Amino acid sequence: MTLADRIATFRDVVEEWLRGLYHGMITHPAYEKIEKEAEDLEDAFMLACFPDAFGIPSPVSYYTAELLPYLSEEFEAWERRMWDRDSLVERKGQQYHF
Amino acid sequence: MARFVFFGGKGGVGKTTVSSAYALECVDAGLETLLVSTDPAHSTSDVFDQQFDDEPRPVEGYDGLSLMEIDPEQEVQDHLMDLKRQLGSQLSPAMVNEVDVQLEMAHQTPGAYEAALFDRFVEVMRDADPYDRVVFDTSPTGSTLRLLSLPDLLERWIERLMHKRERSIDLFEKAAIGDMEPRRMMEGDPILARLQERKERFEFAGEVLRDDASFYLVLNPDELSIRETERSVETLAEADLPVAGLVVNRLTPEPDPDEEGRGARFLRQRVQTERERLERIDADFDVPVVATIETRVEEVRGTILDEVAAELEVDVAPADGVAESRS
């Protein structure tokens, strides 16, 4: 193996590490943050659609029930999440990977 | 005169009688008329002595009159069954059970009846092409008329839901970096499509109710019914749906002047109080009294219905015109 080859391999490794580091520290948390926020919004949407799952009557629940065939998978997961959700600080804190 | 005419009022004041009589008047005026009853007790079947169901069916003996009876309970059941079928075709049975509970619950909320009725009303209004006039005998389920004032509110509600959904989908799309498939996509989202469809339906209902419908309230000359009518007039006015007129039903007939028995004295006294109440109604309401109908000895059906129809002076002509009040 020539010196040039060894340098090239080394540079490849360094580059991969740097890209990984960048992704882990910058892009990934950002992407995760956005997705978490989207999930939170979706939870709010579900709560607005099916408040009667938690005993709050809603004038439109008869209509939103029509969405259930499309939402059923999310619905079950959402309900479970809502029942044992951590505090807001914990939920928002997850993204900082302490 | 509007194409859709609603009769409302407290339970037991004679809405069915008045709306049936009005429908007959329309038929006499040469209008192709559909009478829609929402009373689960099916009193229109008794009035015309024929059986009807939730498809419009011509009434025997009256040319140009069709009738349909909507059973809100049946509507709710149908809606529920429909959704269950959809669920079953899309999901594994284990999953269906979980969601089933929620479905059942949504169909037992206090508003389910009204929502189902409202849906059906909109459907009838959509398919009203063959008829010149559609008369709704609203059920005494209390808030049917109130519900008609709700499309605005429901529309806004649905809009908010759509907005929430759009924002979360937007974020999901942004969160998908590189070649990753976003978890939700704005295009072809069935939820948004469903909500949009709902929203359009409410918009349609709101438009038709504002532009092409008139409302009459039926009341009896007694305190309770006057007060309830006052409230209904207010609710409808708040929703920009002004009441076109009041129909006072069940007035006591006056005895002949030479009669002096106990019954005659009783009747005379009743007539007196009712006259005072009528004056009060005239003074208190901005809405004109368009007809007064005397009480009958028998149930109103068959030929008596024609008599009542003659007493009813609600304007039926397609042209505009203020109905005269009887006094």
Tab-separated table of C-alpha atoms in Angstrom:
chain	number	residue	atom	x	y	z
A	1	MET	CA	0.000	0.000	0.000
A	2	THR	CA	1.488	3.282	-1.007
A	3	LEU	CA	1.559	6.312	1.190
A	4	ALA	CA	-0.973	8.062	-1.021
A	5	ASP	CA	-3.416	5.183	-0.569
A	6	ARG	CA	-3.026	5.236	3.211
A	7	ILE	CA	-3.641	8.940	3.278
A	8	ALA	CA	-6.743	8.510	1.137
A	9	THR	CA	-8.125	5.784	3.432
A	10	PHE	CA	-7.418	7.928	6.455
A	11	ARG	CA	-9.182	10.872	4.891
A	12	ASP	CA	-12.167	8.683	4.099
A	13	VAL	CA	-12.411	7.592	7.695
A	14	VAL	CA	-12.091	11.147	8.972
A	15	GLU	CA	-14.690	12.340	6.506
A	16	GLU	CA	-17.134	9.644	7.557
A	17	TRP	CA	-16.601	10.514	11.195
A	18	LEU	CA	-17.094	14.170	10.558
A	19	ARG	CA	-20.253	13.575	8.605
A	20	GLY	CA	-21.520	11.297	11.349
A	21	LEU	CA	-20.647	13.837	13.985
A	22	TYR	CA	-22.378	16.588	12.053
A	23	HIS	CA	-25.452	14.462	11.532
A	24	GLY	CA	-25.547	13.368	15.179
A	25	MET	CA	-25.019	16.823	16.619
A	26	ILE	CA	-26.775	19.103	14.162
A	27	THR	CA	-29.084	17.502	11.584
A	28	HIS	CA	-30.450	14.590	13.515
A	29	PRO	CA	-31.584	16.497	16.623
A	30	ALA	CA	-33.135	19.116	14.392
A	31	TYR	CA	-35.010	16.520	12.381
A	32	GLU	CA	-36.031	14.787	15.562
A	33	LYS	CA	-37.219	18.033	17.050
A	34	ILE	CA	-39.406	18.775	14.056
A	35	GLU	CA	-40.847	15.300	14.067
A	36	LYS	CA	-41.578	15.507	17.792
A	37	GLU	CA	-43.336	18.790	17.270
A	38	ALA	CA	-45.332	17.250	14.456
A	39	GLU	CA	-46.288	14.394	16.760
A	40	ASP	CA	-47.363	16.832	19.441
A	41	LEU	CA	-49.505	18.672	16.928
A	42	GLU	CA	-51.012	15.435	15.810
A	43	ASP	CA	-51.855	14.596	19.393
A	44	ALA	CA	-53.577	17.935	19.713
A	45	PHE	CA	-55.496	17.172	16.551
A	46	MET	CA	-56.576	13.805	17.885
A	47	LEU	CA	-57.642	15.370	21.164
A	48	ALA	CA	-59.693	17.950	19.300
A	49	CYS	CA	-61.289	15.170	17.277
A	50	PHE	CA	-62.021	12.735	20.071
A	51	PRO	CA	-62.294	14.595	23.350
A	52	ASP	CA	-65.039	12.232	24.409
A	53	ALA	CA	-62.409	9.524	24.785
A	54	PHE	CA	-61.543	11.453	27.924
A	55	GLY	CA	-65.053	12.284	28.958
A	56	ILE	CA	-65.371	15.672	27.315
A	57	PRO	CA	-68.418	15.820	25.061
A	58	SER	CA	-67.869	17.339	21.647
A	59	PRO	CA	-70.472	18.634	19.216
A	60	VAL	CA	-68.620	17.171	16.291
A	61	SER	CA	-67.610	13.779	17.618
A	62	TYR	CA	-70.380	12.221	15.555
A	63	TYR	CA	-68.693	13.606	12.471
A	64	THR	CA	-65.100	13.007	13.501
A	65	ALA	CA	-65.971	9.372	14.172
A	66	GLU	CA	-65.961	9.100	10.392
A	67	LEU	CA	-62.204	9.620	10.490
A	68	LEU	CA	-61.611	6.612	12.705
A	69	PRO	CA	-61.291	4.050	9.909
A	70	TYR	CA	-58.318	6.037	8.655
A	71	LEU	CA	-56.920	6.912	12.043
A	72	SER	CA	-57.397	3.681	13.929
A	73	GLU	CA	-53.742	2.751	14.238
A	74	GLU	CA	-52.801	6.195	15.393
A	75	PHE	CA	-55.824	6.311	17.627
A	76	GLU	CA	-54.818	3.373	19.747
A	77	ALA	CA	-51.257	4.582	20.134
A	78	TRP	CA	-52.465	8.079	20.872
A	79	GLU	CA	-54.839	6.924	23.548
A	80	ARG	CA	-52.101	4.957	25.261
A	81	ARG	CA	-49.747	7.945	25.039
A	82	MET	CA	-52.339	10.257	26.503
A	83	TRP	CA	-53.090	8.034	29.436
A	84	ASP	CA	-49.490	7.820	30.636
A	85	ARG	CA	-47.873	10.848	29.240
A	86	ASP	CA	-44.893	12.250	31.108
A	87	SER	CA	-44.793	15.849	32.131
A	88	LEU	CA	-44.328	18.397	29.393
A	89	VAL	CA	-40.782	19.168	30.560
A	90	GLU	CA	-39.809	15.535	30.230
A	91	ARG	CA	-41.343	15.258	26.805
A	92	LYS	CA	-39.677	18.408	25.533
A	93	GLY	CA	-36.428	17.516	27.334
A	94	GLN	CA	-36.070	14.171	25.539
A	95	GLN	CA	-34.651	15.860	22.511
A	96	TYR	CA	-31.578	17.181	24.288
A	97	HIS	CA	-30.005	13.753	25.032
A	98	PHE	CA	-28.422	14.644	28.351
B	1	MET	CA	-91.691	32.387	-0.607
B	2	ALA	CA	-88.749	30.158	0.186
B	3	ARG	CA	-88.423	26.680	-1.159
B	4	PHE	CA	-87.744	25.019	2.186
B	5	VAL	CA	-90.188	25.653	4.979
B	6	PHE	CA	-89.525	24.537	8.528
B	7	PHE	CA	-92.109	24.215	11.272
B	8	GLY	CA	-90.779	24.078	14.792
B	9	GLY	CA	-91.985	24.491	18.318
B	10	LYS	CA	-92.402	22.843	21.666
B	11	GLY	CA	-93.467	19.202	21.829
B	12	GLY	CA	-97.193	18.580	21.541
B	13	VAL	CA	-98.264	21.958	20.160
B	14	GLY	CA	-99.418	20.453	16.888
B	15	LYS	CA	-96.477	20.905	14.549
B	16	THR	CA	-97.424	17.835	12.570
B	17	THR	CA	-100.976	19.047	12.062
B	18	VAL	CA	-99.889	22.496	11.016
B	19	SER	CA	-97.160	21.318	8.673
B	20	SER	CA	-99.428	18.701	7.097
B	21	ALA	CA	-102.091	21.334	6.587
B	22	TYR	CA	-99.528	23.690	5.122
B	23	ALA	CA	-98.292	20.988	2.759
B	24	LEU	CA	-101.888	20.492	1.594
B	25	GLU	CA	-102.208	24.211	0.968
B	26	CYS	CA	-99.087	24.078	-1.171
B	27	VAL	CA	-100.503	21.145	-3.132
B	28	ASP	CA	-103.732	23.067	-3.673
B	29	ALA	CA	-101.692	25.950	-5.002
B	30	GLY	CA	-100.320	23.571	-7.614
B	31	LEU	CA	-96.894	23.014	-6.115
B	32	GLU	CA	-95.171	19.645	-6.141
B	33	THR	CA	-94.670	19.218	-2.401
B	34	LEU	CA	-92.601	16.972	-0.179
B	35	LEU	CA	-93.430	16.723	3.503
B	36	VAL	CA	-90.599	15.525	5.708
B	37	SER	CA	-91.390	14.290	9.174
B	38	THR	CA	-88.719	13.650	11.764
B	39	ASP	CA	-90.901	12.428	14.557
B	40	PRO	CA	-89.910	8.894	15.493
B	41	ALA	CA	-93.472	8.372	16.704
B	42	HIS	CA	-94.562	8.669	13.059
B	43	SER	CA	-97.632	10.773	13.562
B	44	THR	CA	-97.833	11.687	9.865
B	45	SER	CA	-98.668	8.066	9.150
B	46	ASP	CA	-101.685	8.520	11.417
B	47	VAL	CA	-102.679	11.846	9.912
B	48	PHE	CA	-102.833	10.412	6.400
B	49	ASP	CA	-103.687	6.879	7.528
B	50	GLN	CA	-100.906	5.422	5.386
B	51	GLN	CA	-97.518	3.914	6.053
B	52	PHE	CA	-94.366	5.772	5.037
B	53	ASP	CA	-90.648	5.269	5.432
B	54	ASP	CA	-87.507	7.235	4.856
B	55	GLU	CA	-87.871	7.279	1.082
B	56	PRO	CA	-90.186	9.954	-0.354
B	57	ARG	CA	-93.437	8.291	-1.348
B	58	PRO	CA	-96.527	9.800	-2.995
B	59	VAL	CA	-99.482	10.139	-0.657
B	60	GLU	CA	-102.580	8.351	-1.916
B	61	GLY	CA	-105.546	10.612	-2.441
B	62	TYR	CA	-103.474	13.779	-2.720
B	63	ASP	CA	-101.978	14.510	-6.098
B	64	GLY	CA	-98.621	16.208	-5.959
B	65	LEU	CA	-97.906	15.403	-2.334
B	66	SER	CA	-95.096	13.108	-1.246
B	67	LEU	CA	-94.096	12.230	2.243
B	68	MET	CA	-91.093	10.774	4.002
B	69	GLU	CA	-90.489	9.899	7.614
B	70	ILE	CA	-87.005	10.098	9.030
B	71	ASP	CA	-86.209	8.104	12.114
B	72	PRO	CA	-83.203	9.721	13.791
B	73	GLU	CA	-82.439	6.594	15.759
B	74	GLN	CA	-82.317	4.546	12.581
B	75	GLU	CA	-80.073	7.176	10.978
B	76	VAL	CA	-77.632	6.993	13.862
B	77	GLN	CA	-77.611	3.192	13.678
B	78	ASP	CA	-77.031	3.251	9.925
B	79	HIS	CA	-74.175	5.693	10.309
B	80	LEU	CA	-72.600	3.509	12.975
B	81	MET	CA	-72.993	0.347	10.900
B	82	ASP	CA	-71.532	2.071	7.873
B	83	LEU	CA	-68.428	3.093	9.771
B	84	LYS	CA	-68.069	-0.355	11.282
B	85	ARG	CA	-68.169	-1.918	7.861
B	86	GLN	CA	-65.466	0.449	6.669
B	87	LEU	CA	-63.386	-0.382	9.704
B	88	GLY	CA	-63.794	-4.090	9.161
B	89	SER	CA	-62.668	-3.874	5.564
B	90	GLN	CA	-59.514	-1.984	6.447
B	91	LEU	CA	-58.292	-3.466	9.675
B	92	SER	CA	-57.539	-6.672	11.467
B	93	PRO	CA	-60.269	-7.796	13.859
B	94	ALA	CA	-58.100	-7.215	16.934
B	95	MET	CA	-57.670	-3.589	16.032
B	96	VAL	CA	-61.338	-3.127	15.266
B	97	ASN	CA	-62.298	-3.893	18.851
B	98	GLU	CA	-60.169	-1.068	20.203
B	99	VAL	CA	-61.672	1.538	17.963
B	100	ASP	CA	-65.168	0.123	18.241
B	101	VAL	CA	-65.546	1.474	21.747
B	102	GLN	CA	-64.806	4.961	20.529
B	103	LEU	CA	-67.249	4.578	17.647
B	104	GLU	CA	-70.054	3.429	19.908
B	105	MET	CA	-69.343	6.280	22.264
B	106	ALA	CA	-69.464	8.875	19.526
B	107	HIS	CA	-72.881	7.581	18.541
B	108	GLN	CA	-74.237	7.868	22.030
B	109	THR	CA	-73.247	11.448	22.677
B	110	PRO	CA	-76.191	13.784	23.250
B	111	GLY	CA	-75.661	15.439	19.891
B	112	ALA	CA	-75.690	12.281	17.792
B	113	TYR	CA	-79.437	12.408	17.102
B	114	GLU	CA	-79.257	15.979	15.967
B	115	ALA	CA	-76.159	15.410	13.905
B	116	ALA	CA	-77.803	12.483	12.133
B	117	LEU	CA	-80.952	14.506	11.518
B	118	PHE	CA	-78.955	17.414	10.252
B	119	ASP	CA	-77.120	15.137	7.839
B	120	ARG	CA	-80.374	13.799	6.559
B	121	PHE	CA	-81.875	17.283	6.198
B	122	VAL	CA	-78.938	18.337	4.088
B	123	GLU	CA	-79.328	15.233	1.960
B	124	VAL	CA	-83.019	15.955	1.430
B	125	MET	CA	-82.227	19.555	0.514
B	126	ARG	CA	-79.632	18.326	-1.964
B	127	ASP	CA	-82.013	15.932	-3.664
B	128	ALA	CA	-84.927	18.359	-3.635
B	129	ASP	CA	-84.923	18.942	-7.366
B	130	PRO	CA	-88.223	17.217	-8.204
B	131	TYR	CA	-90.113	19.309	-5.642
B	132	ASP	CA	-91.225	22.922	-5.691
B	133	ARG	CA	-91.619	23.048	-1.959
B	134	VAL	CA	-90.211	20.967	0.869
B	135	VAL	CA	-91.948	21.203	4.230
B	136	PHE	CA	-90.053	20.025	7.302
B	137	ASP	CA	-91.988	18.969	10.330
B	138	THR	CA	-89.094	19.157	12.785
B	139	SER	CA	-89.078	16.744	15.649
B	140	PRO	CA	-89.727	17.833	19.215
B	141	THR	CA	-86.240	16.535	20.015
B	142	GLY	CA	-85.893	20.085	21.191
B	143	SER	CA	-82.789	21.297	19.574
B	144	THR	CA	-83.503	20.438	15.959
B	145	LEU	CA	-84.140	24.061	15.163
B	146	ARG	CA	-81.183	25.084	17.240
B	147	LEU	CA	-79.051	22.727	15.268
B	148	LEU	CA	-80.050	24.451	12.087
B	149	SER	CA	-78.412	27.563	13.465
B	150	LEU	CA	-75.157	25.694	13.904
B	151	PRO	CA	-73.602	25.230	10.443
B	152	ASP	CA	-71.453	28.305	10.970
B	153	LEU	CA	-70.080	27.029	14.226
B	154	LEU	CA	-69.495	23.532	12.891
B	155	GLU	CA	-67.809	24.940	9.826
B	156	ARG	CA	-65.372	26.897	11.946
B	157	TRP	CA	-64.750	23.842	14.099
B	158	ILE	CA	-63.935	21.682	11.098
B	159	GLU	CA	-61.713	24.440	9.759
B	160	ARG	CA	-59.709	24.431	12.957
B	161	LEU	CA	-59.297	20.678	12.779
B	162	MET	CA	-58.117	20.947	9.200
B	163	HIS	CA	-55.648	23.647	10.148
B	164	LYS	CA	-54.187	21.480	12.907
B	165	ARG	CA	-53.866	18.525	10.605
B	166	GLU	CA	-52.242	20.608	7.905
B	167	ARG	CA	-49.652	21.971	10.268
B	168	SER	CA	-48.652	18.581	11.587
B	169	ILE	CA	-48.425	17.117	8.097
B	170	ASP	CA	-46.332	20.081	7.046
B	171	LEU	CA	-43.895	19.424	9.856
B	172	PHE	CA	-43.762	15.722	9.088
B	173	GLU	CA	-42.853	16.581	5.529
B	174	LYS	CA	-40.143	18.947	6.695
B	175	ALA	CA	-38.788	16.395	9.134
B	176	ALA	CA	-38.156	13.919	6.350
B	177	ILE	CA	-34.607	14.787	5.285
B	178	GLY	CA	-32.857	13.382	2.295
B	179	ASP	CA	-34.499	10.429	0.620
B	180	MET	CA	-36.660	9.564	3.585
B	181	GLU	CA	-40.374	9.135	3.052
B	182	PRO	CA	-42.361	11.556	5.212
B	183	ARG	CA	-44.671	9.830	7.683
B	184	ARG	CA	-47.652	11.796	6.439
B	185	MET	CA	-48.225	13.497	3.144
B	186	MET	CA	-50.398	16.475	2.390
B	187	GLU	CA	-51.424	15.079	-0.957
B	188	GLY	CA	-54.124	12.461	-0.852
B	189	ASP	CA	-54.482	12.590	2.911
B	190	PRO	CA	-57.803	10.838	3.554
B	191	ILE	CA	-58.405	12.764	6.763
B	192	LEU	CA	-58.121	16.141	5.113
B	193	ALA	CA	-60.322	14.948	2.271
B	194	ARG	CA	-62.983	13.756	4.702
B	195	LEU	CA	-62.898	17.019	6.651
B	196	GLN	CA	-63.070	19.053	3.484
B	197	GLU	CA	-66.133	17.113	2.386
B	198	ARG	CA	-67.769	17.831	5.745
B	199	LYS	CA	-66.903	21.476	5.526
B	200	GLU	CA	-68.474	21.778	2.120
B	201	ARG	CA	-71.613	20.129	3.410
B	202	PHE	CA	-71.896	22.647	6.244
B	203	GLU	CA	-71.285	25.496	3.853
B	204	PHE	CA	-74.033	24.225	1.582
B	205	ALA	CA	-76.436	23.886	4.499
B	206	GLY	CA	-75.630	27.352	5.784
B	207	GLU	CA	-76.188	28.888	2.376
B	208	VAL	CA	-79.475	27.143	1.690
B	209	LEU	CA	-80.816	27.896	5.149
B	210	ARG	CA	-79.968	31.567	4.854
B	211	ASP	CA	-81.132	32.125	1.300
B	212	ASP	CA	-83.824	29.626	0.556
B	213	ALA	CA	-85.576	28.642	3.752
B	214	SER	CA	-88.182	30.141	6.023
B	215	PHE	CA	-89.071	29.189	9.553
B	216	TYR	CA	-92.409	29.110	11.288
B	217	LEU	CA	-92.966	28.408	14.928
B	218	VAL	CA	-96.091	26.724	16.192
B	219	LEU	CA	-97.292	27.553	19.671
B	220	ASN	CA	-100.304	27.144	21.945
B	221	PRO	CA	-101.807	30.017	23.884
B	222	ASP	CA	-100.158	29.059	27.163
B	223	GLU	CA	-97.292	30.512	29.161
B	224	LEU	CA	-94.793	27.690	28.681
B	225	SER	CA	-95.150	27.528	24.985
B	226	ILE	CA	-95.004	31.313	24.598
B	227	ARG	CA	-91.784	31.465	26.555
B	228	GLU	CA	-90.190	28.620	24.660
B	229	THR	CA	-91.161	30.320	21.430
B	230	GLU	CA	-89.527	33.543	22.603
B	231	ARG	CA	-86.301	31.648	23.131
B	232	SER	CA	-86.480	29.919	19.752
B	233	VAL	CA	-87.087	33.222	17.983
B	234	GLU	CA	-84.000	34.630	19.677
B	235	THR	CA	-81.756	31.673	18.860
B	236	LEU	CA	-82.788	31.680	15.253
B	237	ALA	CA	-82.403	35.437	14.955
B	238	GLU	CA	-78.899	35.187	16.406
B	239	ALA	CA	-78.051	32.752	13.659
B	240	ASP	CA	-79.387	35.137	11.021
B	241	LEU	CA	-82.357	32.911	10.394
B	242	PRO	CA	-85.349	35.130	11.102
B	243	VAL	CA	-88.656	33.463	11.937
B	244	ALA	CA	-91.195	34.294	9.249
B	245	GLY	CA	-94.297	33.819	11.332
B	246	LEU	CA	-96.054	32.274	14.284
B	247	VAL	CA	-98.933	29.847	14.087
B	248	VAL	CA	-101.109	29.787	17.188
B	249	ASN	CA	-102.764	26.403	17.476
B	250	ARG	CA	-105.409	24.956	19.812
B	251	LEU	CA	-107.487	28.020	20.478
B	252	THR	CA	-110.641	27.384	22.500
B	253	PRO	CA	-113.847	27.874	20.503
B	254	GLU	CA	-116.275	30.460	21.854
B	255	PRO	CA	-119.718	29.259	22.982
B	256	ASP	CA	-122.885	30.769	21.496
B	257	PRO	CA	-123.993	33.940	23.337
B	258	ASP	CA	-127.266	32.396	24.539
B	259	GLU	CA	-125.557	29.480	26.271
B	260	GLU	CA	-125.289	29.875	30.035
B	261	GLY	CA	-124.291	26.482	31.411
B	262	ARG	CA	-121.187	25.711	33.444
B	263	GLY	CA	-119.362	24.562	30.315
B	264	ALA	CA	-120.212	27.759	28.506
B	265	ARG	CA	-118.937	29.886	31.402
B	266	PHE	CA	-115.726	27.863	31.471
B	267	LEU	CA	-115.224	28.262	27.764
B	268	ARG	CA	-115.944	31.977	27.894
B	269	GLN	CA	-113.330	32.420	30.613
B	270	ARG	CA	-110.774	30.438	28.693
B	271	VAL	CA	-111.431	32.378	25.537
B	272	GLN	CA	-110.923	35.555	27.572
B	273	THR	CA	-107.487	34.544	28.902
B	274	GLU	CA	-106.451	33.270	25.519
B	275	ARG	CA	-107.422	36.534	23.923
B	276	GLU	CA	-105.199	38.364	26.406
B	277	ARG	CA	-102.346	36.022	25.617
B	278	LEU	CA	-102.850	36.514	21.914
B	279	GLU	CA	-102.621	40.260	22.437
B	280	ARG	CA	-99.452	39.711	24.409
B	281	ILE	CA	-98.022	37.613	21.617
B	282	ASP	CA	-98.893	40.354	19.142
B	283	ALA	CA	-97.244	42.984	21.315
B	284	ASP	CA	-94.162	41.073	22.469
B	285	PHE	CA	-93.032	39.439	19.268
B	286	ASP	CA	-91.646	41.208	16.253
B	287	VAL	CA	-92.806	38.200	14.307
B	288	PRO	CA	-96.321	38.356	12.851
B	289	VAL	CA	-98.940	35.794	13.805
B	290	VAL	CA	-99.788	34.273	10.451
B	291	ALA	CA	-102.574	31.942	11.515
B	292	THR	CA	-104.758	30.960	14.417
B	293	ILE	CA	-106.318	27.535	14.526
B	294	GLU	CA	-109.154	26.434	16.770
B	295	THR	CA	-108.907	23.226	18.692
B	296	ARG	CA	-110.795	20.202	17.329
B	297	VAL	CA	-112.776	17.608	19.175
B	298	GLU	CA	-111.169	14.736	17.300
B	299	GLU	CA	-107.651	14.018	16.197
B	300	VAL	CA	-106.864	15.964	13.075
B	301	ARG	CA	-106.891	13.603	10.096
B	302	GLY	CA	-108.560	13.124	6.734
B	303	THR	CA	-111.231	15.688	5.981
B	304	ILE	CA	-110.605	17.728	9.112
B	305	LEU	CA	-107.109	18.312	7.799
B	306	ASP	CA	-108.594	20.082	4.776
B	307	GLU	CA	-110.606	22.302	7.100
B	308	VAL	CA	-107.498	23.180	9.082
B	309	ALA	CA	-105.652	23.844	5.858
B	310	ALA	CA	-108.367	26.331	4.938
B	311	GLU	CA	-107.896	28.053	8.285
B	312	LEU	CA	-104.179	28.316	7.742
B	313	GLU	CA	-103.422	31.573	6.029
B	314	VAL	CA	-99.740	31.179	5.558
B	315	ASP	CA	-98.783	32.421	2.163
B	316	VAL	CA	-97.969	29.579	-0.192
B	317	ALA	CA	-97.604	31.375	-3.492
B	318	PRO	CA	-94.124	31.199	-4.983
B	319	ALA	CA	-94.178	34.980	-5.324
B	320	ASP	CA	-93.207	37.090	-2.357
B	321	GLY	CA	-95.895	38.490	-0.173
B	322	VAL	CA	-96.621	39.074	3.469
B	323	ALA	CA	-99.216	36.759	4.902
B	324	GLU	CA	-102.202	38.391	6.484
B	325	SER	CA	-102.823	37.786	10.112
B	326	ARG	CA	-106.147	36.539	11.358
B	327	SER	CA	-107.729	38.020	14.384
